CSV table of C-alpha atoms in Angstrom, one decimal:
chain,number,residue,atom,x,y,z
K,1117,UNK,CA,-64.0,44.2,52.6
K,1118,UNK,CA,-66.7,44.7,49.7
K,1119,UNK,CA,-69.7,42.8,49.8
K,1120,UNK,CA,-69.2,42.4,46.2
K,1121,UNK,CA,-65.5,40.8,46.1
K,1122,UNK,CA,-66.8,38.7,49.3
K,1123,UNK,CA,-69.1,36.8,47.4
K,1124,UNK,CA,-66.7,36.1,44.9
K,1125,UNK,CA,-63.3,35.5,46.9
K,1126,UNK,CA,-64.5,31.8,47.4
K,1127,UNK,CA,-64.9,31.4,43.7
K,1128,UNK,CA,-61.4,33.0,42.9
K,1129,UNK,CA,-60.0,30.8,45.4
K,1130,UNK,CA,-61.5,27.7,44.3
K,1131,UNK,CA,-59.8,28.9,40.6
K,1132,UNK,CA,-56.5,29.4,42.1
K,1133,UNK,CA,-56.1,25.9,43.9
K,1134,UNK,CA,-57.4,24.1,40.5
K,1135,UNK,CA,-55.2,25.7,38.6
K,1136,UNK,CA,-52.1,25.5,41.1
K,1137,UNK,CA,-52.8,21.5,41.5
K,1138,UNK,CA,-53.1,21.2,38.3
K,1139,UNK,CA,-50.0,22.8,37.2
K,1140,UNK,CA,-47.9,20.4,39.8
K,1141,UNK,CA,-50.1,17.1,38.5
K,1142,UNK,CA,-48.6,18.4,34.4
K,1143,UNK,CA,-45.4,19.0,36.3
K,1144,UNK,CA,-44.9,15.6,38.0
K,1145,UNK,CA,-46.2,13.8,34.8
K,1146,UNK,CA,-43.5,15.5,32.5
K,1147,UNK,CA,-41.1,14.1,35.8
K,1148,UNK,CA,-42.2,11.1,36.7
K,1149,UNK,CA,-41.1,8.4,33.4
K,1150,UNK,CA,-40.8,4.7,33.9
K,1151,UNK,CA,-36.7,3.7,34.3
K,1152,UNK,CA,-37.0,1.5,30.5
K,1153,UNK,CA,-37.3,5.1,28.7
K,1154,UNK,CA,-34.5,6.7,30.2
K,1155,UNK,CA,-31.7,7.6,27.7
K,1156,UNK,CA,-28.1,8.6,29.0
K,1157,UNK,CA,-26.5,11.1,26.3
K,1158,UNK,CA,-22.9,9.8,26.9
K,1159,UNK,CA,-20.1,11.7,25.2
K,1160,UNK,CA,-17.0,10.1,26.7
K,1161,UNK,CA,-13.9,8.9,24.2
K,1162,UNK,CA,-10.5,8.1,24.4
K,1163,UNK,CA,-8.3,10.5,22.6
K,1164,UNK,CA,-4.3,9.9,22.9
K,1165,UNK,CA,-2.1,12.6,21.4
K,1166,UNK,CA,0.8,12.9,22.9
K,1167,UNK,CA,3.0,11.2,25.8
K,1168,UNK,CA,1.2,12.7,28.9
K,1169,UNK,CA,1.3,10.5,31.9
K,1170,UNK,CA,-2.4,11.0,32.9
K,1171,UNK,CA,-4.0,11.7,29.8
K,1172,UNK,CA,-1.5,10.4,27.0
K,1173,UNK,CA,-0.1,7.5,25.8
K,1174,UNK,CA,2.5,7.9,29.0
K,1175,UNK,CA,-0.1,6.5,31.4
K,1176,UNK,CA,0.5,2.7,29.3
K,1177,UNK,CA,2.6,0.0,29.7
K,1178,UNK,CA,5.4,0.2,26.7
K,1179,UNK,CA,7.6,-3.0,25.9
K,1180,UNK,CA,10.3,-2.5,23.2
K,1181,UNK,CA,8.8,0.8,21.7
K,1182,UNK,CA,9.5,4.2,23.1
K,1183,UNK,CA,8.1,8.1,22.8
K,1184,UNK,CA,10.5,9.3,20.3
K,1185,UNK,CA,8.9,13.0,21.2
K,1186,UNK,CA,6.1,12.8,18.4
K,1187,UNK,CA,5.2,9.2,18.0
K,1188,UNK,CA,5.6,5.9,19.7
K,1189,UNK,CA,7.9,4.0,17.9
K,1190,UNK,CA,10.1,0.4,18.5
K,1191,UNK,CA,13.1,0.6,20.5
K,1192,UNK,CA,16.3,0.8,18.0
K,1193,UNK,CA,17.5,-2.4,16.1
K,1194,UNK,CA,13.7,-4.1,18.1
K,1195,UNK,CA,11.3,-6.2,15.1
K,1196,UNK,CA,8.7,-6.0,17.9
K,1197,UNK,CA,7.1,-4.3,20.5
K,1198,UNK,CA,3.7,-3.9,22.7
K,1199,UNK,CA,1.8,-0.7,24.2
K,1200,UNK,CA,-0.6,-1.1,26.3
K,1201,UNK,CA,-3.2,1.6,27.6
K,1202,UNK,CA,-3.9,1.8,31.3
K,1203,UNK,CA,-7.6,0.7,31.7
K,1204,UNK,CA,-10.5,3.4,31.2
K,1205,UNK,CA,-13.3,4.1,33.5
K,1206,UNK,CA,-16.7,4.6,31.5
K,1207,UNK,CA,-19.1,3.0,34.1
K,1208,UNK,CA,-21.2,5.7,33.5
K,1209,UNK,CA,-21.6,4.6,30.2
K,1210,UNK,CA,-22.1,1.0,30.7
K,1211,UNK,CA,-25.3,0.4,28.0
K,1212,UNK,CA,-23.4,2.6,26.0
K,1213,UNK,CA,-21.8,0.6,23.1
K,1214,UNK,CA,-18.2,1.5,21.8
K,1215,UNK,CA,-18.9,3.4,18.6
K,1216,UNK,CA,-14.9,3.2,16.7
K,1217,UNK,CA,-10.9,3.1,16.6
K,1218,UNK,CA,-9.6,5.7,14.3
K,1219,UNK,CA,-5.3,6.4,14.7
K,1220,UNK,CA,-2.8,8.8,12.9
K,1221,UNK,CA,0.8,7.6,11.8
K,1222,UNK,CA,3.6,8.9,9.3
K,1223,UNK,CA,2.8,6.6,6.9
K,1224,UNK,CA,0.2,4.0,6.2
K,1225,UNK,CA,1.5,0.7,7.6
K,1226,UNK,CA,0.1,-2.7,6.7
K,1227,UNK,CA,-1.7,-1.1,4.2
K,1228,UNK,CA,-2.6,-2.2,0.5
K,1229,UNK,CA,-1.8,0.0,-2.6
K,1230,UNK,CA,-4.7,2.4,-3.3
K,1231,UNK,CA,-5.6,3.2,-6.8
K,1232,UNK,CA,-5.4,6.8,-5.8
K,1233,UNK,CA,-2.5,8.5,-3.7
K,1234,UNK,CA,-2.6,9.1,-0.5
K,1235,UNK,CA,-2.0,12.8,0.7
K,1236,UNK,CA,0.4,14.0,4.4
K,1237,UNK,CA,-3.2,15.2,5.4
K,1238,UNK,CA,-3.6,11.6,6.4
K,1239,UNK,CA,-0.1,10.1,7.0
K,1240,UNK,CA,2.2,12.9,8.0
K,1241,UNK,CA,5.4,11.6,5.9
K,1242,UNK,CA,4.0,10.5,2.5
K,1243,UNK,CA,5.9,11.2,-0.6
K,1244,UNK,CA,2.1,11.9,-2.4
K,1245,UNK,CA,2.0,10.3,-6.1
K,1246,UNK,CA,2.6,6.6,-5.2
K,1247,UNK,CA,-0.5,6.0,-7.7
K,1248,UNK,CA,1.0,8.4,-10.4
K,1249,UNK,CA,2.0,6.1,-13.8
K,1250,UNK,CA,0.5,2.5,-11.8
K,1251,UNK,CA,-0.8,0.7,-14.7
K,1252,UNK,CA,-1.2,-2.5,-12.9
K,1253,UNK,CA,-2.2,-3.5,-9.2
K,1254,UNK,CA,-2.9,-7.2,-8.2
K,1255,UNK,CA,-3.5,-7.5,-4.5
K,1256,UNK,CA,-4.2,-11.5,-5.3
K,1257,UNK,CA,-6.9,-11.7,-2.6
K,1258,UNK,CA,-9.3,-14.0,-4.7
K,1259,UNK,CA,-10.3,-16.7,-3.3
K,1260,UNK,CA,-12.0,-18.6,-5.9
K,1261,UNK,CA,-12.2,-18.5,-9.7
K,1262,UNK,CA,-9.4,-17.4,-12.2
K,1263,UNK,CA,-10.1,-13.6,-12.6
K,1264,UNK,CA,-7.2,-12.1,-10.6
K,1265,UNK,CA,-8.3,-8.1,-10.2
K,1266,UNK,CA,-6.3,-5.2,-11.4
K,1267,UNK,CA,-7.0,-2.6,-8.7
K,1268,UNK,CA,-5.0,0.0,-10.6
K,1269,UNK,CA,-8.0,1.5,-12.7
K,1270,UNK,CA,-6.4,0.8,-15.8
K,1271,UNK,CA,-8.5,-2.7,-16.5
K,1272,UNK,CA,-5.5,-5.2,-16.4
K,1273,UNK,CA,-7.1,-8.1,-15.4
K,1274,UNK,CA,-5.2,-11.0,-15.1
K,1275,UNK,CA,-5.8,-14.6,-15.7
K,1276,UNK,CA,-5.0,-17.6,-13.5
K,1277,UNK,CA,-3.6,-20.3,-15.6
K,1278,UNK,CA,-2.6,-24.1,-14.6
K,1279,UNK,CA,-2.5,-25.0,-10.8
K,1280,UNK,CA,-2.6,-22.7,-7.6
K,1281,UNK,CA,-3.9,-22.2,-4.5
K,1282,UNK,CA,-6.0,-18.9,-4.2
K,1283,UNK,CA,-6.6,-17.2,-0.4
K,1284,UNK,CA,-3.1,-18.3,0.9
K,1285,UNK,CA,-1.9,-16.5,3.6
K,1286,UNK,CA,-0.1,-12.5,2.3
K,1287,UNK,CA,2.3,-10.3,3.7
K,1288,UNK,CA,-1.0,-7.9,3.9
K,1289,UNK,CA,-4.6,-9.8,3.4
K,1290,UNK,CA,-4.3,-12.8,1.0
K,1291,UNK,CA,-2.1,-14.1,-1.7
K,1292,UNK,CA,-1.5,-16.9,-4.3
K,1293,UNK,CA,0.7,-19.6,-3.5
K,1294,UNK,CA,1.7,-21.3,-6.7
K,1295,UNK,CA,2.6,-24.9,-7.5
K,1296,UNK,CA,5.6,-24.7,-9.4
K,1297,UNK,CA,5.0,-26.5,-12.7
K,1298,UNK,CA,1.6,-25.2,-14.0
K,1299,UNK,CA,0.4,-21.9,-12.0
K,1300,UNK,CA,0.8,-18.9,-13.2
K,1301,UNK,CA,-1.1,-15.2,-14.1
K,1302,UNK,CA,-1.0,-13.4,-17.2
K,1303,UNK,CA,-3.1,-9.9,-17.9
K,1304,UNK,CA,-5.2,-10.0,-20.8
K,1305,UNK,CA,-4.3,-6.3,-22.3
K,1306,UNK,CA,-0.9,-5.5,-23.7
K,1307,UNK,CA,1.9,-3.2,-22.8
K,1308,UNK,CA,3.2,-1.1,-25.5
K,1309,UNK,CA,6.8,-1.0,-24.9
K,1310,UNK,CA,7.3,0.7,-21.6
K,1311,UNK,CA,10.6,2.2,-22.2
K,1312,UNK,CA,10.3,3.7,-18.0
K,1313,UNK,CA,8.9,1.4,-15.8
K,1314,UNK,CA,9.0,-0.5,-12.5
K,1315,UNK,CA,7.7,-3.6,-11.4
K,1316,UNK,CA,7.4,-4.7,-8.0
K,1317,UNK,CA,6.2,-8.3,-6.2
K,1318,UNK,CA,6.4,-9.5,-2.6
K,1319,UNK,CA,7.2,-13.2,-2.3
K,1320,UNK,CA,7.8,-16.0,0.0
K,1321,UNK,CA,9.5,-19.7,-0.6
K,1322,UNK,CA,12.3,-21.8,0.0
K,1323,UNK,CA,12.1,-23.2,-3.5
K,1324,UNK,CA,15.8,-24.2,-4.7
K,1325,UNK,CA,14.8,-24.5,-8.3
K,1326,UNK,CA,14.0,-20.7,-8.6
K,1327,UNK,CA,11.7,-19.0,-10.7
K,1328,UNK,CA,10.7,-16.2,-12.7
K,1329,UNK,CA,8.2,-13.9,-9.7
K,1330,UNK,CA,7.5,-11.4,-12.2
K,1331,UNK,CA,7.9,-9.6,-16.0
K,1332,UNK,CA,6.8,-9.1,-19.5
K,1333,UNK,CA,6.6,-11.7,-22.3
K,1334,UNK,CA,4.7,-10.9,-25.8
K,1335,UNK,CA,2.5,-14.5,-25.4
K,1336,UNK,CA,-0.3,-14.2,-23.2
K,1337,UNK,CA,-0.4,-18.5,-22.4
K,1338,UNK,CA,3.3,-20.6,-22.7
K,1339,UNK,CA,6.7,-19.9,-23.2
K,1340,UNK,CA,7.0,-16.2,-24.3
K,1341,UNK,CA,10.0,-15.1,-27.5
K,1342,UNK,CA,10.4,-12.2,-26.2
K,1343,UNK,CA,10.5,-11.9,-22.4
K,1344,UNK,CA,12.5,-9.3,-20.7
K,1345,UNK,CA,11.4,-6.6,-17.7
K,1346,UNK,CA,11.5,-9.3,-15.0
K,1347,UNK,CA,12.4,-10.3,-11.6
K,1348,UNK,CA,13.2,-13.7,-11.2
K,1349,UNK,CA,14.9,-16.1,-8.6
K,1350,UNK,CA,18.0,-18.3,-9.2
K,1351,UNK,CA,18.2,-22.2,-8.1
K,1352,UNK,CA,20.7,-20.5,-5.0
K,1353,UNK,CA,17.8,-17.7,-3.8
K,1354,UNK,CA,19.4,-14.8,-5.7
K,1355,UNK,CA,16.9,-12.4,-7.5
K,1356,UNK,CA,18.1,-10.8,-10.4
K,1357,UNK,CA,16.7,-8.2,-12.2
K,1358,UNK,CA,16.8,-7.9,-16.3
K,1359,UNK,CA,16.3,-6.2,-19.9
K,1360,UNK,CA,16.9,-7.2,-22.8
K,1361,UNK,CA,18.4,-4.5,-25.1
K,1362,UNK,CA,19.8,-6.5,-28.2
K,1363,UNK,CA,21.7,-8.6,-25.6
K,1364,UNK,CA,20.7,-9.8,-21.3
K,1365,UNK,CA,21.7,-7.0,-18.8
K,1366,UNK,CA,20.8,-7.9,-15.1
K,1367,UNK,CA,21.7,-6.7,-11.6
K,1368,UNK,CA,21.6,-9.5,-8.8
K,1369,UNK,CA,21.4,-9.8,-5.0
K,1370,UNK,CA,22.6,-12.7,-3.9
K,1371,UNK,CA,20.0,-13.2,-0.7
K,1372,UNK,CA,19.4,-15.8,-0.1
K,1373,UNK,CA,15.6,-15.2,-0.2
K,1374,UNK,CA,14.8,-18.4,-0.2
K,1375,UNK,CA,14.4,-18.4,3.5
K,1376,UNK,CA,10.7,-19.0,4.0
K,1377,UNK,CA,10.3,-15.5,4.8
K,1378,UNK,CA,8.6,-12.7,3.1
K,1379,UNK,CA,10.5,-10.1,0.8
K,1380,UNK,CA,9.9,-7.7,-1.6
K,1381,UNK,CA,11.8,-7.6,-4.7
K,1382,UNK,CA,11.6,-3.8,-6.7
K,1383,UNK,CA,12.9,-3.2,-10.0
K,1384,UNK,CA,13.3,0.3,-12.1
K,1385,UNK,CA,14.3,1.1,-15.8
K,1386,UNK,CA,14.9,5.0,-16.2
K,1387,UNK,CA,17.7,7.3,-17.3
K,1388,UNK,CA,19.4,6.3,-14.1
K,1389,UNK,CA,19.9,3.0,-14.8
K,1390,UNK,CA,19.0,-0.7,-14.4
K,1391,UNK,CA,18.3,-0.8,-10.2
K,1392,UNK,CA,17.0,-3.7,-7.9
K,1393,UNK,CA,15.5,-3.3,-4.4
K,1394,UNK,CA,15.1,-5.4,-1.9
K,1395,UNK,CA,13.0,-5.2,1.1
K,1396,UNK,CA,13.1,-1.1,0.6
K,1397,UNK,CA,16.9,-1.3,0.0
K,1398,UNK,CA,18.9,-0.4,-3.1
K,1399,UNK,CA,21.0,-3.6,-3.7
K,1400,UNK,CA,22.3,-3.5,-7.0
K,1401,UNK,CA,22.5,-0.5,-10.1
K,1402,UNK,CA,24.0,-0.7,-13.8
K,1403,UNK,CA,24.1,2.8,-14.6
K,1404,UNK,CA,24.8,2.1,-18.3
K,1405,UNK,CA,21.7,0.2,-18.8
K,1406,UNK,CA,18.7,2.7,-20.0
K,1407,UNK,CA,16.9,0.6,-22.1
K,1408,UNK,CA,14.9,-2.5,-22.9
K,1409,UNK,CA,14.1,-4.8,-25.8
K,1410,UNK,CA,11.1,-3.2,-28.3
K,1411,UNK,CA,8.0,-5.0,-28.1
K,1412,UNK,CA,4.5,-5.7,-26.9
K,1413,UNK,CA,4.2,-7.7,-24.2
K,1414,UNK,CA,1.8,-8.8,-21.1
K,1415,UNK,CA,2.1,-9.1,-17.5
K,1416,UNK,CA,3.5,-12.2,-16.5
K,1417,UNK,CA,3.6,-14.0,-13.0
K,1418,UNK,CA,5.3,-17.0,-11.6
K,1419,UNK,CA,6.2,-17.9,-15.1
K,1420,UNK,CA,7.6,-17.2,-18.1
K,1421,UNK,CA,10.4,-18.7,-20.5
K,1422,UNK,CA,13.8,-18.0,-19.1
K,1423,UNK,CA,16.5,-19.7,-21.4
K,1424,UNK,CA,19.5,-17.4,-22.3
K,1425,UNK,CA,19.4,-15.3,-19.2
K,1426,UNK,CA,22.5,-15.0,-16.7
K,1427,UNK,CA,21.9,-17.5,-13.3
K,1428,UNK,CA,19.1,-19.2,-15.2
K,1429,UNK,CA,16.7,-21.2,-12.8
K,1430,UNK,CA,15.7,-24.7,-13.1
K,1431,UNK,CA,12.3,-24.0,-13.3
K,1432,UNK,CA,11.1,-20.8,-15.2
K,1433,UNK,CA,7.7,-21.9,-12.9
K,1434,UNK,CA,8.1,-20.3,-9.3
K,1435,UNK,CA,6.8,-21.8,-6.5
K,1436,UNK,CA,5.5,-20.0,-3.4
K,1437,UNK,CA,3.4,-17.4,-2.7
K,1438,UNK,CA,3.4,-13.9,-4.3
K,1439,UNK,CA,1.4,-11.1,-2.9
K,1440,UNK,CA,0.9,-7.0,-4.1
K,1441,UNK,CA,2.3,-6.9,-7.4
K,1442,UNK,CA,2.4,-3.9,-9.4
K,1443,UNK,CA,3.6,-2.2,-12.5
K,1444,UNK,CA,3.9,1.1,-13.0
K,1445,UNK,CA,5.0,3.2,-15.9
K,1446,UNK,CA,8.0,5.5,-14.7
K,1447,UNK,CA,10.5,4.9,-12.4
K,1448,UNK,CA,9.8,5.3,-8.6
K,1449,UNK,CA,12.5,7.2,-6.1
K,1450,UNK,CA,14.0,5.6,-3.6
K,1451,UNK,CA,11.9,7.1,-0.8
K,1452,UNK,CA,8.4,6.0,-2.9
K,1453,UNK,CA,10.3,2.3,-2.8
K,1454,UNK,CA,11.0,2.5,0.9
K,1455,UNK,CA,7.7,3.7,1.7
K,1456,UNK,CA,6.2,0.9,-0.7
K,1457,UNK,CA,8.3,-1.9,1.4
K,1458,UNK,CA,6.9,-0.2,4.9
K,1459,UNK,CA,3.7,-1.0,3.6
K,1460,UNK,CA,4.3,-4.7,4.2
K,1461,UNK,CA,7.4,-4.7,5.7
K,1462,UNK,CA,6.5,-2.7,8.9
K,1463,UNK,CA,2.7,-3.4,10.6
K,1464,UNK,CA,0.8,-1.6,13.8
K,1465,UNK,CA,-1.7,-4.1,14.5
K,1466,UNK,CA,-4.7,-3.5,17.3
K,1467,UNK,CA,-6.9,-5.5,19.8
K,1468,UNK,CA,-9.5,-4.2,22.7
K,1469,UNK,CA,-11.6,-5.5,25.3
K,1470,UNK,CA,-13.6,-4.7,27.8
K,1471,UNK,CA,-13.6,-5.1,32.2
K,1472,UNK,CA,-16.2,-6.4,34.3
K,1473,UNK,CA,-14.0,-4.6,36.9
K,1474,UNK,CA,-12.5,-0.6,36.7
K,1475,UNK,CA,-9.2,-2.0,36.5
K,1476,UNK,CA,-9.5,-5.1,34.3
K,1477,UNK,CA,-7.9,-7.0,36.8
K,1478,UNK,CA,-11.0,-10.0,35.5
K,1479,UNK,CA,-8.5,-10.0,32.5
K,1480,UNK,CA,-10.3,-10.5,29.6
K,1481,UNK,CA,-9.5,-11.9,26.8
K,1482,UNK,CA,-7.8,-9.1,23.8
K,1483,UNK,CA,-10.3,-9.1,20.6
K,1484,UNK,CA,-10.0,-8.3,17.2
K,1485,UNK,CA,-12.6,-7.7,14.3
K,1486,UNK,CA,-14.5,-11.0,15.0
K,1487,UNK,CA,-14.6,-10.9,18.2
K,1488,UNK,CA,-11.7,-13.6,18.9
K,1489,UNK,CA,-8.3,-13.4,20.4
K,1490,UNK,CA,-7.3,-14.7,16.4
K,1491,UNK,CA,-7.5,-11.2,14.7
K,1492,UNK,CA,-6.3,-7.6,14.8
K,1493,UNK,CA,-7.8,-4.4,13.7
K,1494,UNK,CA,-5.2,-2.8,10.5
K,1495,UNK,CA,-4.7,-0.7,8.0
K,1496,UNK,CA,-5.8,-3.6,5.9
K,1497,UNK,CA,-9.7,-3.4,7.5
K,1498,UNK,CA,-9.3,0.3,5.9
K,1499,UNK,CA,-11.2,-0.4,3.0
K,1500,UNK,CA,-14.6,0.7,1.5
K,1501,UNK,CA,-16.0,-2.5,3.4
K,1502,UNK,CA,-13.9,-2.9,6.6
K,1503,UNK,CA,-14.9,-6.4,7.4
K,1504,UNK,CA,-13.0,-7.4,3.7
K,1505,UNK,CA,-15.6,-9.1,1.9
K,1506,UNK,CA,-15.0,-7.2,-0.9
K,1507,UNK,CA,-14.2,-3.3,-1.5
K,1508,UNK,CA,-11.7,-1.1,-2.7
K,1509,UNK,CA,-8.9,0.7,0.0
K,1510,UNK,CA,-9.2,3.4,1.1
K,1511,UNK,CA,-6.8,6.7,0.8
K,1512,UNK,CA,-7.7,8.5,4.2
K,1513,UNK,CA,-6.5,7.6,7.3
K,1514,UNK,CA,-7.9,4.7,9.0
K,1515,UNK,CA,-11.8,5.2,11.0
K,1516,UNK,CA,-13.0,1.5,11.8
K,1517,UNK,CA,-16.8,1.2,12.8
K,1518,UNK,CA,-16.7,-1.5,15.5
K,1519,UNK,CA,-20.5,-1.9,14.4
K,1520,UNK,CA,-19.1,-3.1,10.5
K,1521,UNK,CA,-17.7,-5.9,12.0
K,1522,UNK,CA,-20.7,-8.3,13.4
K,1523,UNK,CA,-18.4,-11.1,15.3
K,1524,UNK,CA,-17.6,-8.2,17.7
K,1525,UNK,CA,-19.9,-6.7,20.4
K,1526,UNK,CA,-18.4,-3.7,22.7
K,1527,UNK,CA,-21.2,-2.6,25.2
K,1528,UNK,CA,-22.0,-3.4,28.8
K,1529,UNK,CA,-18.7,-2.0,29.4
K,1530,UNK,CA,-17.1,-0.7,32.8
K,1531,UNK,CA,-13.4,-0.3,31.7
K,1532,UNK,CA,-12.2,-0.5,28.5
K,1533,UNK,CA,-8.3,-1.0,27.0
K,1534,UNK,CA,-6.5,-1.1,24.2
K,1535,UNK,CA,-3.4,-2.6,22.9
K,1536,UNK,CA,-1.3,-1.6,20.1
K,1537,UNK,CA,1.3,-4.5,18.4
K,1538,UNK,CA,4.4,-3.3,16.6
K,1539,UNK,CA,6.0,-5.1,13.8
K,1540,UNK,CA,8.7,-4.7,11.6
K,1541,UNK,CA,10.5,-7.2,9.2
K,1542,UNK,CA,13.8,-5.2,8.3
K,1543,UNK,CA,14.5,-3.3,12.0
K,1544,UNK,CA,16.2,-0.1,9.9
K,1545,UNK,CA,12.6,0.7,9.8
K,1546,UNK,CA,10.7,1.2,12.6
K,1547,UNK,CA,6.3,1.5,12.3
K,1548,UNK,CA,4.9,4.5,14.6
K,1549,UNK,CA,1.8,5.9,16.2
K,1550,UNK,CA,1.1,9.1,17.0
K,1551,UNK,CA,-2.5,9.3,18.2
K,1552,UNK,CA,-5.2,7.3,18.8
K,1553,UNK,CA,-9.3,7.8,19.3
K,1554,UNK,CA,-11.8,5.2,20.5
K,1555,UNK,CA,-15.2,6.5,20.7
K,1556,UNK,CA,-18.4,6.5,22.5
């Protein structure tokens, strides 16, 4: 060996070691970090598509509903049904909180009127252009004051007048119940004649002395002179629908719909004639009827004068509670009625919770948006601000943040579930599902 590289082998060694333990002491400190700062990326969701038995809605329990081959839907002639998803294992993600509930359908059940359509992008089976020609939209969720919101975008406020209770229960959110003998609404702005129209209310009562739910009258306060364009209930629990062209033309159901039970009552003027709806049904037509009386006139509910018409009430005051009523200016189809009725009339409501144990055999209790048993996440929550304090709805399908709603807290979670509640009021109509996401 050189004499030269001898003398400086101990030197390169010395070098090589520092540097080598070094490297390893750099390596275990990039290694080596305390348990608290640990971060688990977890990317796990639930995402239900179709009717698969291990990774579909087939692996759930199903009571009164069915796969129909695209959807879950209720069993024929069933106003109710239950699905209930097998129990799913996220241990892994335990400190990872549950991040939202998003699901598809045909059509947007429980859901308010939007001031803008809604397009089959979002709800498969939509007849787009619901919001085409609305001119007034009162979802009567106030719950204090007498400023009743028109939702429409066309600045038809209303006006509470005389006695009634605001923030009753509604076919949707809230409603009005009204006395009777004083309450009432009228809008402030004027209709010009609407020569094409149709007017539409949900109601509930088991009044005997009927009531007008719903029309035009040219006074904005008190008994109207002209008054025509309205749906109104007779002392049996009829609801007749009427225009005034030089002489009283109306088309009646008989019901009753005085049963304590909520119904919506739909009513178009067009070339087609004079037509009533009920509950998403065409009930009565007078095809020779294709025009009303000529005047200006304001939006009128739960009162008006009635004297002179056909099965004239007792009361032209209504009493019970009205929910989503709307005017629009041209004559809806029969399949824009249906779908309006399914709105209300059919309902998919949802509750989660989370296990202690993998296969939630601790059977928790099911939770809604504040965190009780009480409540159930709907199309109603989508809105602008999904715990309903105020807001606007919205058009696109529905995407709940389970973080908007502060009553409820989802983490710490071994198994999770969810279960899906079916409703319908008229069982020719059933509510579906077709997918559904929960997400990490």
């Amino acid at each position: 060996m050189n004499v030269k590289f001898r003398r400086i082998l101990p030197w390169l060694l010395l070098r090589f070691f520092a540097f080598y333990f070094c490297a390893i002491a750099v390596t275990e400190a990039q290694v080596i970090i305390p348990l608290a700062y640990w971060r688990v990326i977890c990317l796990s969701s639930i995402n239900n598509i179709d009717n698969n038995i291990t990774t579909g809605f087939g692996a759930g329990t199903l009571t009164g509903i069915n796969w129909s081959g695209t959807a879950l839907v209720l069993n024929a002639a069933t106003a109710s049904g239950t699905y209930v998803s097998p129990p799913f294992n996220f241990s892994d993600c335990y400190n990872t909180p549950w991040k939202n509930l998003s699901w598809t359908a045909s059509l947007p059940f429980g859901k308010e009127i939007p001031a803008t359509s809604e397009i089959a992008a979002d709800y498969s089976a939509i007849n787009g252009g619901l919001a085409t020609g609305l001119r007034g939209l009162w979802h009567l969720n106030e719950t204090a004051g007498t400023v009743i919101a028109d939702s429409s975008g066309a600045g038809n406020t209303g006006t509470l007048q005389g006695t009634a209770t605001l923030g009753a229960t509604g076919i949707l959110f809230k409603a009005v119940t009204f006395n009777g003998s004083t309450g009432y609404v009228s809008t402030t702005n004027s209709f010009v004649n609407p020569s094409i129209f149709t007017v539409a209310v949900w109601f509930k009562t088991t009044t005997t002395a009927g009531g007008k739910l719903i029309g035009l009258g040219n006074n904005i306060t008190g008994s109207s002179g002209n008054y025509d364009r309205h749906i109104y209930m007779d002392n049996s629990g009829g609801i007749n629908f009427g225009v005034y062209p030089g002489s009283v033309k109306i088309v009646t159901s008989a019901g009753p719909y005085n049963d304590g039970l909520w119904h919506q009552a739909v009513g178009t003027l067009s070339a087609a004639g004079l037509q009533l709806y009920m509950d998403g049904t065409l009930k009565a037509t007078d095809a020779s009827v294709t025009t009303a009386q000529n005047y200006t006139g304001y939006v009128r509910i739960a009162y008006d004068n009635m004297n002179g018409w056909t099965n004239q009430p007792t009361s032209p005051f209504f009493g019970g509670t009205i929910d989503e009523a709307a005017f629009w200016t041209r004559a809806l189809s029969t399949t824009e009625v249906r779908q309006l009725y399914q709105r209300g009339g059919n309902r998919i409501k949802f509750q989660v919770r989370k296990c202690t144990l993998a296969s939630c055999a601790d059977n928790p209790a099911w939770l809604g948006p504040d965190g009780t048993s009480a409540t159930f996440f709907t199309e109603v929550n989508n809105n602008s601000n999904q715990n309903l304090s105020n807001g606007a709805v919205t058009i696109a399908a529905p995407n709940l943040l389970f973080a908007n709603f502060t009553g409820l807290i989802l983490i710490n979670t071994v198994a999770f579930q969810y279960k899906i509640i079916f409703e319908s009021d008229n069982t020719a109509y059933s509510p579906d599902v077709r997918s559904v996401f929960i997400g990490h």
